[in-house]
mmCIF file with all atom_site columns, C-alpha atoms in Angstrom:
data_model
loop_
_atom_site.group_PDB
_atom_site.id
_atom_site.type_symbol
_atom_site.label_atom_id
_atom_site.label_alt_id
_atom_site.label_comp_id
_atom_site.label_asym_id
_atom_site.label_entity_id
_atom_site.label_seq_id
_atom_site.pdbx_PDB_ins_code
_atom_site.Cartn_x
_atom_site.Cartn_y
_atom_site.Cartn_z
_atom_site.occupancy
_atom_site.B_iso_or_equiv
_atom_site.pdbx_formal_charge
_atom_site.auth_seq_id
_atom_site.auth_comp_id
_atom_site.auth_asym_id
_atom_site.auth_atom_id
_atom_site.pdbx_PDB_model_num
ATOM 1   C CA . UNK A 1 1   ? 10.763 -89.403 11.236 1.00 63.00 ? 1   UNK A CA 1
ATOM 2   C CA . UNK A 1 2   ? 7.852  -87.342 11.370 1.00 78.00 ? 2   UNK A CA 1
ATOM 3   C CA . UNK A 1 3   ? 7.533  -83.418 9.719  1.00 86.00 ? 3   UNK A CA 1
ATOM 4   C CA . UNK A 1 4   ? 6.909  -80.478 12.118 1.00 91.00 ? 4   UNK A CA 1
ATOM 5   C CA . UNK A 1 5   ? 7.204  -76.533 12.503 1.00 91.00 ? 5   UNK A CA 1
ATOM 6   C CA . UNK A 1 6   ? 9.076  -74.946 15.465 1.00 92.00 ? 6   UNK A CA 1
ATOM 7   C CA . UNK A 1 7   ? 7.499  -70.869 15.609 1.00 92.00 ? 7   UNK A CA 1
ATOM 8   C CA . UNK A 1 8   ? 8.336  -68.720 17.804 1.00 93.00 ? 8   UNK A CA 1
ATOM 9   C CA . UNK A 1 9   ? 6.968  -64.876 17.377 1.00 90.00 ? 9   UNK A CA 1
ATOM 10  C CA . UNK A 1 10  ? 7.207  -64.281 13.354 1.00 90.00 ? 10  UNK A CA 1
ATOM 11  C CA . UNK A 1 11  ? 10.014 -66.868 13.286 1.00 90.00 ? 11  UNK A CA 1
ATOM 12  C CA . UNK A 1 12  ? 8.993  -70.459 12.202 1.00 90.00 ? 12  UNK A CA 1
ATOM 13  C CA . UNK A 1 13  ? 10.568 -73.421 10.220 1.00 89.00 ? 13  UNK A CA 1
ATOM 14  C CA . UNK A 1 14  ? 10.086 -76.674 9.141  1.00 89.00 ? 14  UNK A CA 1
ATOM 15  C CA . UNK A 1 15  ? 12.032 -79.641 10.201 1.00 90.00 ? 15  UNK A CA 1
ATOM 16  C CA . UNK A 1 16  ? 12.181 -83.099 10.618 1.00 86.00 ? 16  UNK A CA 1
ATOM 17  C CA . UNK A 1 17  ? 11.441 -84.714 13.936 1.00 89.00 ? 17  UNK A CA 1
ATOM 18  C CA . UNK A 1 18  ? 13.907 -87.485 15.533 1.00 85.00 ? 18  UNK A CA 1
ATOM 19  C CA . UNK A 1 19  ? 11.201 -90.175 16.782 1.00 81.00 ? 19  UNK A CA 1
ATOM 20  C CA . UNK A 1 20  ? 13.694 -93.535 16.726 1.00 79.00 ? 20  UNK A CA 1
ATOM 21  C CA . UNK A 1 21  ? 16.991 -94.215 18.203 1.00 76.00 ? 21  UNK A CA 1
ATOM 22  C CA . UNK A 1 22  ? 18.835 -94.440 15.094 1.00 73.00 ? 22  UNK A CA 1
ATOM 23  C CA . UNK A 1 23  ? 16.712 -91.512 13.753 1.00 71.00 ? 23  UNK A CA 1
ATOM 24  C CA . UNK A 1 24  ? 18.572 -89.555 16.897 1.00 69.00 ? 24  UNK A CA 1
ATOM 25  C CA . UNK A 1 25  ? 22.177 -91.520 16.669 1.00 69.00 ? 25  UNK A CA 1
ATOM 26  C CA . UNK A 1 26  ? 21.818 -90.789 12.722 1.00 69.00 ? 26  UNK A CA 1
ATOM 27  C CA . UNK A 1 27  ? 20.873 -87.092 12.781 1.00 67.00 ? 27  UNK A CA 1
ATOM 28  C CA . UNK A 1 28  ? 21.416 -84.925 9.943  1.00 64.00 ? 28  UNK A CA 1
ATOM 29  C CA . UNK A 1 29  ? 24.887 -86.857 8.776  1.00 63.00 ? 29  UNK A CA 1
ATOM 30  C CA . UNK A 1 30  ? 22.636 -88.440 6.370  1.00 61.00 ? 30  UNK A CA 1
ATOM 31  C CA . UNK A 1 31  ? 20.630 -85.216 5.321  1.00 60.00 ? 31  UNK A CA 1
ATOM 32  C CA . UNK A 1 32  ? 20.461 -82.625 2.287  1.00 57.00 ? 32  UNK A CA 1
ATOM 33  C CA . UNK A 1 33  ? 22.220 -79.352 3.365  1.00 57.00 ? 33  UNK A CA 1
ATOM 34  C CA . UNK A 1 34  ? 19.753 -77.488 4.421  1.00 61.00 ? 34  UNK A CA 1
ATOM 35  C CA . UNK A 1 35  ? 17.853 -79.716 6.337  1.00 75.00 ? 35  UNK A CA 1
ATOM 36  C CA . UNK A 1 36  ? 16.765 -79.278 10.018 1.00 87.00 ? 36  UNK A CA 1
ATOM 37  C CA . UNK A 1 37  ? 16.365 -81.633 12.884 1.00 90.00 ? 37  UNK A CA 1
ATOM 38  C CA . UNK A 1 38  ? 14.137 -81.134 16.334 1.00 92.00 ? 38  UNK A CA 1
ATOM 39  C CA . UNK A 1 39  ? 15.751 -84.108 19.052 1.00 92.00 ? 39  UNK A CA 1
ATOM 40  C CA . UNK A 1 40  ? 14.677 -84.844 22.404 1.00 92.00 ? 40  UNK A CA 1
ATOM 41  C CA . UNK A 1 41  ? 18.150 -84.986 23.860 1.00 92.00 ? 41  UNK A CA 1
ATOM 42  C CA . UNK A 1 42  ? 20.498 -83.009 25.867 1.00 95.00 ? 42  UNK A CA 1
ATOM 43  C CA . UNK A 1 43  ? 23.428 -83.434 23.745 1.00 94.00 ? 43  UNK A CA 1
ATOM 44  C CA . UNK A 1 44  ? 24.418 -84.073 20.270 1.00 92.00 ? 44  UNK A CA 1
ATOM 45  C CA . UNK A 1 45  ? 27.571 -85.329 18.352 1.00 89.00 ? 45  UNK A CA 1
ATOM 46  C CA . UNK A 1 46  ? 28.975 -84.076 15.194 1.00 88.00 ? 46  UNK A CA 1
ATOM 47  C CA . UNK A 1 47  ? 30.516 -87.238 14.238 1.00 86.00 ? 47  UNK A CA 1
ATOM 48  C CA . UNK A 1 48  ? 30.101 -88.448 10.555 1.00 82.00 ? 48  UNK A CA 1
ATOM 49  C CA . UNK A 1 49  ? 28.716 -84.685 9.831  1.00 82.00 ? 49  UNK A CA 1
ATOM 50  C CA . UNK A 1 50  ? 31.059 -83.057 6.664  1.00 83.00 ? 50  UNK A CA 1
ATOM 51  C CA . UNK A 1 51  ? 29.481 -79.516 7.854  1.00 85.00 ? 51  UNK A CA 1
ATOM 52  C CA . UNK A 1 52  ? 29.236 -77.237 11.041 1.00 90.00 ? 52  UNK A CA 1
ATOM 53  C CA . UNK A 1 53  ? 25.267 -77.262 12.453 1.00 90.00 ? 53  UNK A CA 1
ATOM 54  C CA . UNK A 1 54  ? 23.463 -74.445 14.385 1.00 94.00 ? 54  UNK A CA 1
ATOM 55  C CA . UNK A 1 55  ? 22.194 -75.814 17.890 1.00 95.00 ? 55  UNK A CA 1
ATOM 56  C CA . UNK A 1 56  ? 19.100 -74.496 19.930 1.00 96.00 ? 56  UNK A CA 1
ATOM 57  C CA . UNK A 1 57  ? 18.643 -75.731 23.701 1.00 97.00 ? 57  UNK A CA 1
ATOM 58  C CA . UNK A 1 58  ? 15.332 -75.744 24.327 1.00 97.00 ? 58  UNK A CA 1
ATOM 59  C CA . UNK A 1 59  ? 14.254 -76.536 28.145 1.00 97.00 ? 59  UNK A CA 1
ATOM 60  C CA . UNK A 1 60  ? 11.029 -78.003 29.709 1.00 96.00 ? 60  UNK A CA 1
ATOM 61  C CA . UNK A 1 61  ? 9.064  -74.366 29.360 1.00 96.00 ? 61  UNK A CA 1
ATOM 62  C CA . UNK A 1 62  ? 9.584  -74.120 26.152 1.00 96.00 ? 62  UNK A CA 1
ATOM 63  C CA . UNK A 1 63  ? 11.737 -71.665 26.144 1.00 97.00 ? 63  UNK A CA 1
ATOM 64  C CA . UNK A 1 64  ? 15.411 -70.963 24.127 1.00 97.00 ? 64  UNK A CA 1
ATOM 65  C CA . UNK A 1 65  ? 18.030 -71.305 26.484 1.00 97.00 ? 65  UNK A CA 1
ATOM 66  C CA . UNK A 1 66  ? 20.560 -71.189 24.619 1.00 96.00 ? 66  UNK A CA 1
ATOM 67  C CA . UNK A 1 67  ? 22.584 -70.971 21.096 1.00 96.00 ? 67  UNK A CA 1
ATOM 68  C CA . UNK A 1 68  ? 26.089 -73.421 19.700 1.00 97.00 ? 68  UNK A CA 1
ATOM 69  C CA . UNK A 1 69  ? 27.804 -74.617 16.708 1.00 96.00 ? 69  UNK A CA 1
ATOM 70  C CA . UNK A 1 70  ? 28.464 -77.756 16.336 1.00 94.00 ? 70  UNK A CA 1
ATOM 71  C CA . UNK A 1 71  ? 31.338 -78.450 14.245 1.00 95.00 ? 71  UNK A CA 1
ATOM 72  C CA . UNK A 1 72  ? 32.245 -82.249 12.498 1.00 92.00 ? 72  UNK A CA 1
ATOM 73  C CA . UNK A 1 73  ? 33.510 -84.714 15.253 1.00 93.00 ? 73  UNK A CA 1
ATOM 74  C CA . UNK A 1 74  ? 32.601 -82.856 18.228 1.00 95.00 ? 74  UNK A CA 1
ATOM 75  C CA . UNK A 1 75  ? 29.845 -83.027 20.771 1.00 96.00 ? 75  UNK A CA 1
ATOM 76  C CA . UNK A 1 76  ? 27.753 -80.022 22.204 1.00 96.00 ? 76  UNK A CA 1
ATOM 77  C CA . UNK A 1 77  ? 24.835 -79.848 24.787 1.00 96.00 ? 77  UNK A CA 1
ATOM 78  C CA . UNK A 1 78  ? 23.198 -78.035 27.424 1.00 97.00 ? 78  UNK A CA 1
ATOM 79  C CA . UNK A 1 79  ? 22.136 -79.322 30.891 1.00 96.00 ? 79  UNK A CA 1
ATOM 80  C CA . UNK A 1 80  ? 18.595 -77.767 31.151 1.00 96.00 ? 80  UNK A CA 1
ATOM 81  C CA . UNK A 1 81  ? 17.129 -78.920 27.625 1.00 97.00 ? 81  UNK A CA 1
ATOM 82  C CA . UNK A 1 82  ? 14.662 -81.117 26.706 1.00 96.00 ? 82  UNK A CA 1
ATOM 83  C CA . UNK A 1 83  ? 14.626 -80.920 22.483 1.00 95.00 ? 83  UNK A CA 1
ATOM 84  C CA . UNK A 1 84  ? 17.804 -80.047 20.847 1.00 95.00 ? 84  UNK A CA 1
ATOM 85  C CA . UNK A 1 85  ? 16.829 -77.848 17.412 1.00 94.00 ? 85  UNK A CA 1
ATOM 86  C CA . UNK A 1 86  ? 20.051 -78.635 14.655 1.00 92.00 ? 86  UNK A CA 1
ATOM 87  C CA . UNK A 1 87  ? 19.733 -75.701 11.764 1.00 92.00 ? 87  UNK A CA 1
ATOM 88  C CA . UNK A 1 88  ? 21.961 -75.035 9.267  1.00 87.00 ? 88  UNK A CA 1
ATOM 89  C CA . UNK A 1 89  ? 24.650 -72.582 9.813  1.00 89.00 ? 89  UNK A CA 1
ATOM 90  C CA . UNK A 1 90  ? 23.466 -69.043 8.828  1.00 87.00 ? 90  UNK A CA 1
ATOM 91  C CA . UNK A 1 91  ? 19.712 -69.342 9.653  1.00 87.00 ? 91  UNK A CA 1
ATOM 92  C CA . UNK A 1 92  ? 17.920 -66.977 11.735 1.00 89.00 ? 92  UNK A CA 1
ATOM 93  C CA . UNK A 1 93  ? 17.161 -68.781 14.629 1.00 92.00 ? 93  UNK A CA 1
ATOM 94  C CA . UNK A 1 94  ? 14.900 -67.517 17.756 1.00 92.00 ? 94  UNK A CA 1
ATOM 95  C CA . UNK A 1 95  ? 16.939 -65.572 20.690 1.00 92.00 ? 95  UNK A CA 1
ATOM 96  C CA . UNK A 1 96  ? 17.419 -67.158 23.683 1.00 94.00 ? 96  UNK A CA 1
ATOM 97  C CA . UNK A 1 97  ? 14.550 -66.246 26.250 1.00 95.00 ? 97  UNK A CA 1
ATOM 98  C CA . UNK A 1 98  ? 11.803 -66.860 23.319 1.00 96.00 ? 98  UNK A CA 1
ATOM 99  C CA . UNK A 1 99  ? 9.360  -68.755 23.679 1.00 97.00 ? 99  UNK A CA 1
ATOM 100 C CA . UNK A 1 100 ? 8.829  -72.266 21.263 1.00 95.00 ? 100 UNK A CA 1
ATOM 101 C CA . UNK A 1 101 ? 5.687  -73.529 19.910 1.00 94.00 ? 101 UNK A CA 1
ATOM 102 C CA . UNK A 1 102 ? 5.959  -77.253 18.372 1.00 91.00 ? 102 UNK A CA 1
ATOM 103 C CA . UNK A 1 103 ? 3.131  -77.768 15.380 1.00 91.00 ? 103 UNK A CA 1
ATOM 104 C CA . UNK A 1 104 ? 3.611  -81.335 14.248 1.00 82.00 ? 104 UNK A CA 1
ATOM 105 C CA . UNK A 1 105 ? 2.078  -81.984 10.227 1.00 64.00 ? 105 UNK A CA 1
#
Protein backbone atom coordinates (compact mmCIF):
# COMPACT_ATOMS: atom_id res chain seq x y z
CA UNK A 1 0.00 0.00 0.00
CA UNK A 2 1.27 3.27 -0.66
CA UNK A 3 0.64 6.70 1.80
CA UNK A 4 -1.32 9.67 0.32
CA UNK A 5 -3.42 12.91 1.26
CA UNK A 6 -6.97 13.46 -0.11
CA UNK A 7 -7.58 17.77 0.34
CA UNK A 8 -10.21 19.29 -0.61
CA UNK A 9 -10.60 23.26 0.35
CA UNK A 10 -9.07 23.43 4.12
CA UNK A 11 -10.06 19.77 4.53
CA UNK A 12 -7.22 17.17 4.01
CA UNK A 13 -6.18 13.71 5.49
CA UNK A 14 -3.90 11.12 5.29
CA UNK A 15 -4.63 7.64 4.27
CA UNK A 16 -3.47 4.63 2.95
CA UNK A 17 -3.84 3.81 -0.71
CA UNK A 18 -5.31 0.25 -1.93
CA UNK A 19 -2.72 -0.59 -4.88
CA UNK A 20 -3.15 -4.75 -4.83
CA UNK A 21 -6.09 -6.95 -5.01
CA UNK A 22 -5.87 -8.26 -1.64
CA UNK A 23 -4.85 -4.73 -0.45
CA UNK A 24 -8.64 -3.85 -1.88
CA UNK A 25 -10.43 -7.40 -0.83
CA UNK A 26 -8.54 -6.80 2.68
CA UNK A 27 -9.43 -3.15 3.34
CA UNK A 28 -9.38 -1.73 6.66
CA UNK A 29 -10.62 -5.23 8.48
CA UNK A 30 -7.05 -5.56 9.22
CA UNK A 31 -6.39 -1.82 10.28
CA UNK A 32 -5.88 0.32 13.61
CA UNK A 33 -9.15 2.27 14.33
CA UNK A 34 -8.59 5.19 12.98
CA UNK A 35 -7.13 4.37 9.91
CA UNK A 36 -8.29 5.50 6.41
CA UNK A 37 -8.38 3.85 3.06
CA UNK A 38 -8.59 5.61 -0.68
CA UNK A 39 -9.88 2.38 -3.27
CA UNK A 40 -10.39 2.48 -6.83
CA UNK A 41 -13.68 0.65 -6.77
CA UNK A 42 -17.30 1.24 -7.00
CA UNK A 43 -18.30 -0.75 -4.12
CA UNK A 44 -17.08 -1.99 -0.89
CA UNK A 45 -18.00 -4.80 1.66
CA UNK A 46 -18.06 -4.62 5.33
CA UNK A 47 -17.41 -8.17 5.84
CA UNK A 48 -14.77 -9.19 8.53
CA UNK A 49 -14.97 -5.29 9.71
CA UNK A 50 -15.90 -5.28 13.88
CA UNK A 51 -16.79 -1.37 13.25
CA UNK A 52 -19.14 0.87 11.05
CA UNK A 53 -16.81 2.97 8.24
CA UNK A 54 -17.59 6.42 6.67
CA UNK A 55 -17.75 6.09 2.72
CA UNK A 56 -16.96 8.92 0.11
CA UNK A 57 -17.94 8.30 -3.72
CA UNK A 58 -15.72 10.03 -5.58
CA UNK A 59 -16.43 10.11 -9.56
CA UNK A 60 -14.12 10.60 -12.63
CA UNK A 61 -14.01 14.71 -12.03
CA UNK A 62 -12.94 14.48 -8.96
CA UNK A 63 -15.62 15.47 -7.39
CA UNK A 64 -17.73 14.07 -3.97
CA UNK A 65 -20.72 12.55 -5.08
CA UNK A 66 -21.78 11.25 -2.43
CA UNK A 67 -21.69 10.20 1.50
CA UNK A 68 -22.62 6.22 3.39
CA UNK A 69 -21.95 4.16 6.32
CA UNK A 70 -20.93 1.11 5.99
CA UNK A 71 -21.79 -1.08 8.74
CA UNK A 72 -20.00 -4.89 9.51
CA UNK A 73 -21.26 -7.50 6.89
CA UNK A 74 -22.82 -5.28 4.48
CA UNK A 75 -21.90 -3.87 1.13
CA UNK A 76 -22.29 -0.15 -0.07
CA UNK A 77 -21.41 1.65 -3.42
CA UNK A 78 -22.24 4.18 -5.83
CA UNK A 79 -22.58 3.81 -9.64
CA UNK A 80 -20.68 6.98 -10.82
CA UNK A 81 -17.34 6.56 -8.67
CA UNK A 82 -14.08 5.91 -9.49
CA UNK A 83 -12.07 5.87 -5.77
CA UNK A 84 -14.06 4.89 -2.83
CA UNK A 85 -12.57 7.09 0.42
CA UNK A 86 -13.33 4.61 3.86
CA UNK A 87 -12.93 7.12 7.11
CA UNK A 88 -13.68 6.41 10.36
CA UNK A 89 -17.04 7.15 11.67
CA UNK A 90 -17.17 10.74 13.09
CA UNK A 91 -14.60 12.46 10.80
CA UNK A 92 -15.27 15.52 8.98
CA UNK A 93 -15.34 14.52 5.63
CA UNK A 94 -15.69 16.94 2.38
CA UNK A 95 -19.51 17.71 1.21
CA UNK A 96 -20.66 16.26 -1.67
CA UNK A 97 -20.13 18.66 -4.78
CA UNK A 98 -16.34 19.39 -3.49
CA UNK A 99 -13.85 19.05 -5.33
CA UNK A 100 -10.76 16.19 -4.47
CA UNK A 101 -7.17 16.66 -4.90
CA UNK A 102 -5.04 13.25 -4.55
CA UNK A 103 -1.20 14.11 -3.22
CA UNK A 104 0.51 10.75 -3.09
CA UNK A 105 3.92 10.77 -0.39
Amino acid sequence: MLDAVVKSGDWSHRVRVATRFLDRLTGLSRAAIGDSLLIRARSVHGFGMRHPLLVVGIDSDMTVIGLKTLRPRRVVGFREAIYLLELPIGSNPPSAGSPIEIVHG
